[in-house]
Coordinates of C-alpha atoms in Angstrom, one line a residue:
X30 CA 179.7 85.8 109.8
X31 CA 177.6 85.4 113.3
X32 CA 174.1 84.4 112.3
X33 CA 171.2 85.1 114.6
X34 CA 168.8 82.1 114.5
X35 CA 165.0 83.1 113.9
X36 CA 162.3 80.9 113.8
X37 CA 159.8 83.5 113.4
X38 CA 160.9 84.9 109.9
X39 CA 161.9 82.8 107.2
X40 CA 164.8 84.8 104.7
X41 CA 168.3 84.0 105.3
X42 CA 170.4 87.9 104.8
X43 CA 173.3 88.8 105.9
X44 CA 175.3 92.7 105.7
X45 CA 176.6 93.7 102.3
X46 CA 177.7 97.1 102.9
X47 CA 179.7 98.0 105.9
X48 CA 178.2 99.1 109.1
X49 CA 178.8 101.0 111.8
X50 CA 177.2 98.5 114.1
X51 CA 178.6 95.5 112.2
X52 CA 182.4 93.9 112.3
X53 CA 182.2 91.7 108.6
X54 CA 179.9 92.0 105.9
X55 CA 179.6 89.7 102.7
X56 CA 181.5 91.7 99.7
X57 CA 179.3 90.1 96.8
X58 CA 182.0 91.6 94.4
X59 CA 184.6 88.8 96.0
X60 CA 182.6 85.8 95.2
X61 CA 182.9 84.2 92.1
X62 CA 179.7 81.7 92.9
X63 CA 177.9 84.6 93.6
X64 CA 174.4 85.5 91.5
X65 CA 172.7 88.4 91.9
X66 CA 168.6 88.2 91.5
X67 CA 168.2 91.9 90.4
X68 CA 165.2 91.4 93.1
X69 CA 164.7 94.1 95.6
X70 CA 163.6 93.0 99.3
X71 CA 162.0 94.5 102.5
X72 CA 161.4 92.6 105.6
X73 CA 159.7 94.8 108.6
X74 CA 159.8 94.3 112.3
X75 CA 158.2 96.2 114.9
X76 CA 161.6 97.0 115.5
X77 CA 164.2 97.1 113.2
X78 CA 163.7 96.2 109.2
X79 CA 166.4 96.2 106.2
X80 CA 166.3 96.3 102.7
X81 CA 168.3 94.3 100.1
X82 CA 168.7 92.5 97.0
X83 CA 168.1 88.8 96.7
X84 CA 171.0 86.7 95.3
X85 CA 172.7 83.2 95.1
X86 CA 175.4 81.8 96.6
X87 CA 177.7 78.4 97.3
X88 CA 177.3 77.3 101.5
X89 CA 179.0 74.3 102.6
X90 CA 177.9 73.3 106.9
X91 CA 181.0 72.9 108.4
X92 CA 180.1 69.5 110.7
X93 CA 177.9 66.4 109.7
X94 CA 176.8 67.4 106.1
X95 CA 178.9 66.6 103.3
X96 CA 179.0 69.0 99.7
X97 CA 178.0 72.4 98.4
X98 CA 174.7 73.8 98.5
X99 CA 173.1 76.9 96.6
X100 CA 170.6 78.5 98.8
X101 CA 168.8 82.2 98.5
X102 CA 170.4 85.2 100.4
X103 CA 169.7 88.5 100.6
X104 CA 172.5 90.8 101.1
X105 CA 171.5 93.7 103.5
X106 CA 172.0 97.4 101.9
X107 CA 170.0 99.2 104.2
X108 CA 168.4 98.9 108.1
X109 CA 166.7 100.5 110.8
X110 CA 167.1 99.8 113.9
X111 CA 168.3 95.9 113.0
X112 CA 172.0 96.0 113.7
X113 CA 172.5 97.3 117.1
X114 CA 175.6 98.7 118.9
X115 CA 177.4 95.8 120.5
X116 CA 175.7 92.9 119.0
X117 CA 177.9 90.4 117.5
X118 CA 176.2 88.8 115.0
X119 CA 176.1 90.0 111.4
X120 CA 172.7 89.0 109.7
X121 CA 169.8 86.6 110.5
X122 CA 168.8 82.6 109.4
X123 CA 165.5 83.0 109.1
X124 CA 164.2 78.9 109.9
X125 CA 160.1 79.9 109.5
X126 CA 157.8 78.6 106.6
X127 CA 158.0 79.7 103.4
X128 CA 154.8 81.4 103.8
X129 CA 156.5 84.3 105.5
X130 CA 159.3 84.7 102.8
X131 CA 159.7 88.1 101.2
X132 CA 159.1 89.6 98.8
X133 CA 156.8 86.0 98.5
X134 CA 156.7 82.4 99.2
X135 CA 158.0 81.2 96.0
X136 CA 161.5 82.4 97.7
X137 CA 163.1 79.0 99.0
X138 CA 164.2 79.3 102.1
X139 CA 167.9 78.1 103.6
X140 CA 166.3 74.9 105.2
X141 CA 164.0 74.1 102.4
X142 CA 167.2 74.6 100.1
X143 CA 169.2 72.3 102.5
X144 CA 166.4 69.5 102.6
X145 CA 165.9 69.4 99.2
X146 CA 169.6 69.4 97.9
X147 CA 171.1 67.2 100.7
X148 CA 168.5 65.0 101.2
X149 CA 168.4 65.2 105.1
X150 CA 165.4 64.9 106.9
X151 CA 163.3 67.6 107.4
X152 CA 163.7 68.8 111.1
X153 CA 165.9 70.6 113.0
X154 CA 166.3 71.3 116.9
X155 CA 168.0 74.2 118.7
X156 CA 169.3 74.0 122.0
X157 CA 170.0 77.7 123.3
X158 CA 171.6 78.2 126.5
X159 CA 172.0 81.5 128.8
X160 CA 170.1 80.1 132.0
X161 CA 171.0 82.7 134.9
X162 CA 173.2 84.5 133.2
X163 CA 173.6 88.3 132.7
X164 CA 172.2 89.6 129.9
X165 CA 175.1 91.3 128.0
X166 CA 175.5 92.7 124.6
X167 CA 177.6 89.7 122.9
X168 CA 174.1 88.3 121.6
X169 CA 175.2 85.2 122.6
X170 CA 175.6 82.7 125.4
X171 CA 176.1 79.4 122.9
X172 CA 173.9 76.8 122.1
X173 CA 173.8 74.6 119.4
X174 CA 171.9 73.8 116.1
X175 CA 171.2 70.6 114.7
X176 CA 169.9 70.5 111.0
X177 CA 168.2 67.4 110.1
X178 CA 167.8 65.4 112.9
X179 CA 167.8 65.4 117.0
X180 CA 170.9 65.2 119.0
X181 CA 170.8 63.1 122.4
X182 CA 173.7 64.6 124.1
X183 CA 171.5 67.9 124.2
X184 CA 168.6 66.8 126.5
X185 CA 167.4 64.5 129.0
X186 CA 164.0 63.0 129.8
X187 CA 161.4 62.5 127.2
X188 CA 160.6 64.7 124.2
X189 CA 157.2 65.8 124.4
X190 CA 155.4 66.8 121.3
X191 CA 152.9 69.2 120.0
X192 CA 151.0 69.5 116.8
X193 CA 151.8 73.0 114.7
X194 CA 148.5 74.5 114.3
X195 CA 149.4 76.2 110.9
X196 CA 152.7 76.5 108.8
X197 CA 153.7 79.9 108.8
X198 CA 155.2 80.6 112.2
X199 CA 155.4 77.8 114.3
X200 CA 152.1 77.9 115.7
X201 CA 150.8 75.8 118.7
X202 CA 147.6 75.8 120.7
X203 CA 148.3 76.7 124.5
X204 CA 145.3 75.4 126.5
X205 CA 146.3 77.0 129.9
X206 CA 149.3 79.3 132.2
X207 CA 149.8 78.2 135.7
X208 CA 151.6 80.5 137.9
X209 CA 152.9 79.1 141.0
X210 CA 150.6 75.9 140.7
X211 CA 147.3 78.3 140.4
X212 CA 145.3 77.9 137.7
X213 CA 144.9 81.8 135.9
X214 CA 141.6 80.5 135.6
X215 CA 140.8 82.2 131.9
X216 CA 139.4 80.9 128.7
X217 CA 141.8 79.2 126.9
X218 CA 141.3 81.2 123.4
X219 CA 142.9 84.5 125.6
X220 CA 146.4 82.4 125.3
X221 CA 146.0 81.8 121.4
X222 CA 144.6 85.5 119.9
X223 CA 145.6 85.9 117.9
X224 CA 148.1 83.3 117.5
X225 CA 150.7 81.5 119.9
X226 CA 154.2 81.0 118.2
X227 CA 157.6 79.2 119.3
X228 CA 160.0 82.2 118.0
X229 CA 163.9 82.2 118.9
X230 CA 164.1 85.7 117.7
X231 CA 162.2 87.4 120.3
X232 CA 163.8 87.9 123.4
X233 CA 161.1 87.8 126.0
X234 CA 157.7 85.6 126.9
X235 CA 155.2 87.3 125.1
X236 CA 151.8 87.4 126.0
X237 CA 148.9 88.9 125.3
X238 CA 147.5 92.2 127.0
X239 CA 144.7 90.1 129.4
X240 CA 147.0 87.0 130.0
X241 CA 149.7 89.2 130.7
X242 CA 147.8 91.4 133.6
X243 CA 146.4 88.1 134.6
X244 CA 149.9 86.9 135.0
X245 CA 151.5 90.2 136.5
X246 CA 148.8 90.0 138.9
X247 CA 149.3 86.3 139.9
X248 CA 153.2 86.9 140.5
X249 CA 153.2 89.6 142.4
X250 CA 149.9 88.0 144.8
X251 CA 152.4 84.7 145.5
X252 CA 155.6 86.6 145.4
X253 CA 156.9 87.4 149.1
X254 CA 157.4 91.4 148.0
X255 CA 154.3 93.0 149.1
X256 CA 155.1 95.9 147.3
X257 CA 156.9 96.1 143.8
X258 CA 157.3 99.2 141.5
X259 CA 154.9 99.1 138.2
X260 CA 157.6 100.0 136.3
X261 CA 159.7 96.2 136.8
X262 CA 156.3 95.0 135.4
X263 CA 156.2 97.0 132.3
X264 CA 160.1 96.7 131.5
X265 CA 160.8 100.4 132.2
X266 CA 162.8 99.6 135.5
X267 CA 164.9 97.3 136.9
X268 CA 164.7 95.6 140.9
X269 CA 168.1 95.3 142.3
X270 CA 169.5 93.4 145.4
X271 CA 172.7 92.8 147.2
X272 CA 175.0 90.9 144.8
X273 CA 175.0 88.4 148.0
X274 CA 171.2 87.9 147.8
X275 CA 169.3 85.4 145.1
X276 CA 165.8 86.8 144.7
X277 CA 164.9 84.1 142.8
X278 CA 163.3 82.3 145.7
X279 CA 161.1 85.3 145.9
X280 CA 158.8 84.2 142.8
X281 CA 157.1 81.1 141.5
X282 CA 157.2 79.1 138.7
X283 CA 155.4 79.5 135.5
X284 CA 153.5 76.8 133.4
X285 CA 152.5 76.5 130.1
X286 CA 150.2 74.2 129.3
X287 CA 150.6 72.5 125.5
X288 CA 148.0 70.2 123.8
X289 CA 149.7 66.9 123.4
X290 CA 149.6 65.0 120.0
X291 CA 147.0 62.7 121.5
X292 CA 144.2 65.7 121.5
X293 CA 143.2 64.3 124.5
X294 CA 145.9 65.2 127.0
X295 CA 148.4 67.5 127.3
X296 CA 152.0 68.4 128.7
X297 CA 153.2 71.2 130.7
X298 CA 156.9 73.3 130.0
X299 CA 157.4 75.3 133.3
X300 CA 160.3 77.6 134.1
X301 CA 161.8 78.6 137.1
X302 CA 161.6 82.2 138.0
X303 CA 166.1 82.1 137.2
X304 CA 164.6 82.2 133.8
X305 CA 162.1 85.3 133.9
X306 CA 164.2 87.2 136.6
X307 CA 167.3 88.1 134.7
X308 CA 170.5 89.4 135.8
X309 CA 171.4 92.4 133.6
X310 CA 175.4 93.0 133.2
X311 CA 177.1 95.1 135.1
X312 CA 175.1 97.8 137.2
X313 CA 176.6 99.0 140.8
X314 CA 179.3 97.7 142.4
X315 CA 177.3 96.3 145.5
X316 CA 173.8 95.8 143.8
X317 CA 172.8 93.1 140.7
X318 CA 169.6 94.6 139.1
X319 CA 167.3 92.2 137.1
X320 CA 164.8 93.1 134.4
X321 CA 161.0 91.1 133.8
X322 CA 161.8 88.6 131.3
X323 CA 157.8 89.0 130.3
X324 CA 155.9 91.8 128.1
X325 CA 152.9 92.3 126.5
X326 CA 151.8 91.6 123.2
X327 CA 149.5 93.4 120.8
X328 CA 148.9 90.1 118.2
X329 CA 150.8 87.0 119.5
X330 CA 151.5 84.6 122.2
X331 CA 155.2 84.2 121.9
X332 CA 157.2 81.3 123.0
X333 CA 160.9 83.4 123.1
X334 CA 164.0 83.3 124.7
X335 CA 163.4 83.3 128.0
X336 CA 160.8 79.9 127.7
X337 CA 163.4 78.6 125.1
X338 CA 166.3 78.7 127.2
X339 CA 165.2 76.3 129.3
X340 CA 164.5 73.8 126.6
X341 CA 165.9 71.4 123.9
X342 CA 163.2 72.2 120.7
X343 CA 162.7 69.7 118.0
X344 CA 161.2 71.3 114.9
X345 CA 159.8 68.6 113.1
X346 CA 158.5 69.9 110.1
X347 CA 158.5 66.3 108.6
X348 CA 155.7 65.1 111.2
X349 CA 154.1 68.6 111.5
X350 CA 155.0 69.0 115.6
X351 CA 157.5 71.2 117.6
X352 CA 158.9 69.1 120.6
X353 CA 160.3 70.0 123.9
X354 CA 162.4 68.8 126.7
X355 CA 164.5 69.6 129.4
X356 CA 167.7 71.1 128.3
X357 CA 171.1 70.2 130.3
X358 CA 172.0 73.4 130.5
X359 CA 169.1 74.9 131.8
X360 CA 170.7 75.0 135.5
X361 CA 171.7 77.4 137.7
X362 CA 174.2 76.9 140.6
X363 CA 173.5 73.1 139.8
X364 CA 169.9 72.9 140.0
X365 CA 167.6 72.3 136.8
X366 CA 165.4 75.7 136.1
X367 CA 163.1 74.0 133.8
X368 CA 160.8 71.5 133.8
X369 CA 158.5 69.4 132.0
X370 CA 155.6 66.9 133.2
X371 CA 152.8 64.7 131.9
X372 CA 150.0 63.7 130.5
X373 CA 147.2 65.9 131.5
X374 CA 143.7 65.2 131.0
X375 CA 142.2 68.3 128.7
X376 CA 138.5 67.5 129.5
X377 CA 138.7 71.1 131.5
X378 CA 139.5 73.0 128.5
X379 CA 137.5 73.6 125.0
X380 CA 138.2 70.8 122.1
X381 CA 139.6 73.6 119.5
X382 CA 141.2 76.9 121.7
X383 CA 142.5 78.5 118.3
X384 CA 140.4 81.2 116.6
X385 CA 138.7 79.8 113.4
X386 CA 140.2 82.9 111.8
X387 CA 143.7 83.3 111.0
X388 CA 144.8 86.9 109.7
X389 CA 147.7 85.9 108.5
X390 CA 148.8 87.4 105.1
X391 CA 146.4 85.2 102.7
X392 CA 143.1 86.7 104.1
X393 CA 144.5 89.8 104.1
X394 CA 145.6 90.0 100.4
X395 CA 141.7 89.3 99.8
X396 CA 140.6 91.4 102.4
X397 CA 142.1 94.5 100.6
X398 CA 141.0 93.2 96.8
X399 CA 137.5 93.3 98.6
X400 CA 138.0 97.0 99.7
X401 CA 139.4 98.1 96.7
X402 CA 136.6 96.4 95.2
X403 CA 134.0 98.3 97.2
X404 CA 135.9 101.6 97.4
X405 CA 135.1 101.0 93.2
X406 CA 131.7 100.5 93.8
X407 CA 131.3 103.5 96.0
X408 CA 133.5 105.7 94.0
X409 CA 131.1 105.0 90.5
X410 CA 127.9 105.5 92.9
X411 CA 129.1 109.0 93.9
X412 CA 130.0 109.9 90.4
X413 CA 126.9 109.3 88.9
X414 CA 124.7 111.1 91.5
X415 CA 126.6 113.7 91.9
X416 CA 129.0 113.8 88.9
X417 CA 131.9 115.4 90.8
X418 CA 134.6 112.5 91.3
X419 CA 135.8 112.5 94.9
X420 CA 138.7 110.4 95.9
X421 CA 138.1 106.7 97.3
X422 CA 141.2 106.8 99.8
X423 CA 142.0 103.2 100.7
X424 CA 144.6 102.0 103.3
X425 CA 146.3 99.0 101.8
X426 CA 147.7 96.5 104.5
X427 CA 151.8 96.6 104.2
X428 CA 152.1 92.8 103.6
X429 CA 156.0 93.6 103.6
X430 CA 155.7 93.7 107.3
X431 CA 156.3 90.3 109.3
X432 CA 153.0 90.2 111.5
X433 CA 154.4 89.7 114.6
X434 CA 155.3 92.6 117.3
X435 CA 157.9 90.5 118.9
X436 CA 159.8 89.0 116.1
X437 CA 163.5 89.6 115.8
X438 CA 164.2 92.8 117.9
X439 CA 166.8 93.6 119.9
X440 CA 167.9 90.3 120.5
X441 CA 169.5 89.5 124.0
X442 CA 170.7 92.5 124.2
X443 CA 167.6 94.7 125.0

């Protein structure tokens, strides 16, 4: 089975029933190491969710780590908008914290199981490539995964490293966005509401409603279009140009400024506008249309795809830190389309550019006891004053749903 990498959910599941939008599926009934859980599970994305049962099974990894390992899997009954026409992969590897597990965090996940069992160190990198190249419905344009450990071969230059914020997601304090060299000149808690994430699963750079004006703005002041159709900006139409034409020298770069390990300083990750320009597959026989590899975001910051695709990422859980550098095959007609350069001083930016507040699932859970508790309260009030019982409605929050607008989705091939 084709596994889509995620590192912004954290259950491994794969089909168990045939699908219409799926080519193999994992027959439970065929397995003899198989072990059902009897335990039903939901995971929701803004787009797409599936229900399942949770189960055991026998995985060996084909390269570098010797024996068999149980791990937790879900087996996929039911979706919604998850598997896709044309999309090649069959389930999802979910490589996030076990905070986000469902139905809870008591479920180990595949990498904890892995870590645990075969003793390898806890980190793993991912090198995903696609640089300049159409954006087609395979859901794939290779890459590689390393579990427990770094590979050399996959990047050159120096790893630069910064500290996860919080172990849930993989979430990082962004201290400032550069477009074209230029400073957007906004305070650096806009980039981090309410939380900036490294996600493989999302397809785009997400970024939040002000940073993302802010940034639409900037590109289309130092692009050489003087006039560009709202639309591209919002992802509802394409620009097209003569299949001779490159209008990649028509945009600048974008930065992304990371606070380095040493508080103190930080590192930029820039991409080249090959990265956020993006060739979709086959439209016209004399035109190439490209789509905005940026949208905006309701509740996240999101480090996806089209950032990742320029970069070799280290996720070293072991050290608490997610690490970047400049990926080999981040080029396009031989010419890097990535970058990364430092140390920057952060005395222009605010010591702590994170929210104090994280609504992450935890608060929430004692956010609603605290309604329910008052809706009590209220409801006993009313009755004895007026000794007719109304109804105390209460809207619990759905902690089934993974918190995160961009996570998973449509893939590449959206």
């Amino acid at each position: 089975l084709n596994i889509l990498v995620d590192t912004g959910s954290s259950n491994f599941a794969v089909a168990g029933v045939p699908d219409p939008d799926v080519t193999s599926y994992f027959n439970t009934e065929l397995s003899s190491t198989y072990k059902s859980q009897g335990i039903d599970v939901t995971v929701k994305y803004s787009q797409g969710s599936w229900t399942g049962v949770l189960g055991t099974d026998v995985i060996t990894i084909p390269k570098g780590i010797d024996g068999s390992y149980t791990i937790n899997i879900a087996t996929i009954l039911e979706s919604e908008n998850f598997f896709l026409p044309g999309v090649k992969w069959h389930g999802i590897l979910g490589l996030a914290y076990d905070a986000l597990a469902k139905p809870s965090s008591s479920v180990e996940t595949f990498f904890d199981s892995l870590v645990r069992q075969a003793k390898i160190p806890n980190i793993f990198s991912l090198q995903m490539c696609g640089a300049g190249l159409p954006v087609s419905g395979s859901g794939t344009n290779g890459g590689s995964l390393v579990l427990g450990g770094i590979e050399p071969s996959l990047y050159k230059g120096d790893i630069w490293y910064t500290p996860v914020k919080e172990e849930w997601y993989y979430q990082v304090e962004i201290l400032k966005l550069e477009v074209g060299g230029q400073n957007l000149e906004l305070d650096c808690r806009e980039y981090n509401a309410d939380k900036a994430i490294v996600d493989s699963g999302t397809t785009l750079l997400r970024l939040p409603q002000k940073v993302f004006s802010a940034v639409v703005q900037a590109i289309a002041r130092t692009s050489l279009i003087q006039e560009f159709s709202s639309g591209f900006w919002t992802g509802s139409q394409l620009a097209c140009w003569d299949k001779t034409e490159r209008p990649w020298s028509l945009f600048p770069k974008l930065s992304i400024y990371l606070r380095d390990e040493n508080s103190s300083r930080s590192f930029r990750i820039s991409i080249l506008p090959q990265l956020y320009i993006q060739p979709i597959l086959g439209i016209g026989e004399n035109l190439q249309c490209y789509r905005f590899g940026i949208s905006s975001s309701t509740n996240a910051l999101v480090i996806g795809a089209t950032v990742m695709e320029g970069f070799y990422v280290i996720f070293d859980r072991a050290q608490r830190r997610v690490g970047f550098a400049v990926s080999p095959c981040a080029e396009v007609d031989g010419s890097p389309v990535s970058e990364i350069e430092g140390p920057f001083t952060t005395a222009d930016v605010a010591s702590n550019c994170v929210s104090s507040v994280s609504f992450h699932e935890p608060v929430l859970w004692i956010a609603s006891y605290a309604l329910m508790s008052l809706c009590g309260i209220i409801l006993l009030v009313l009755i004895i004053l007026l000794l007719i019982p109304p109804r105390c409605q209460h809207r619990y929050t759905d902690n089934d749903v993974v918190n995160d607008e961009s996570s998973l989705v449509r893939h590449r091939w959206k």
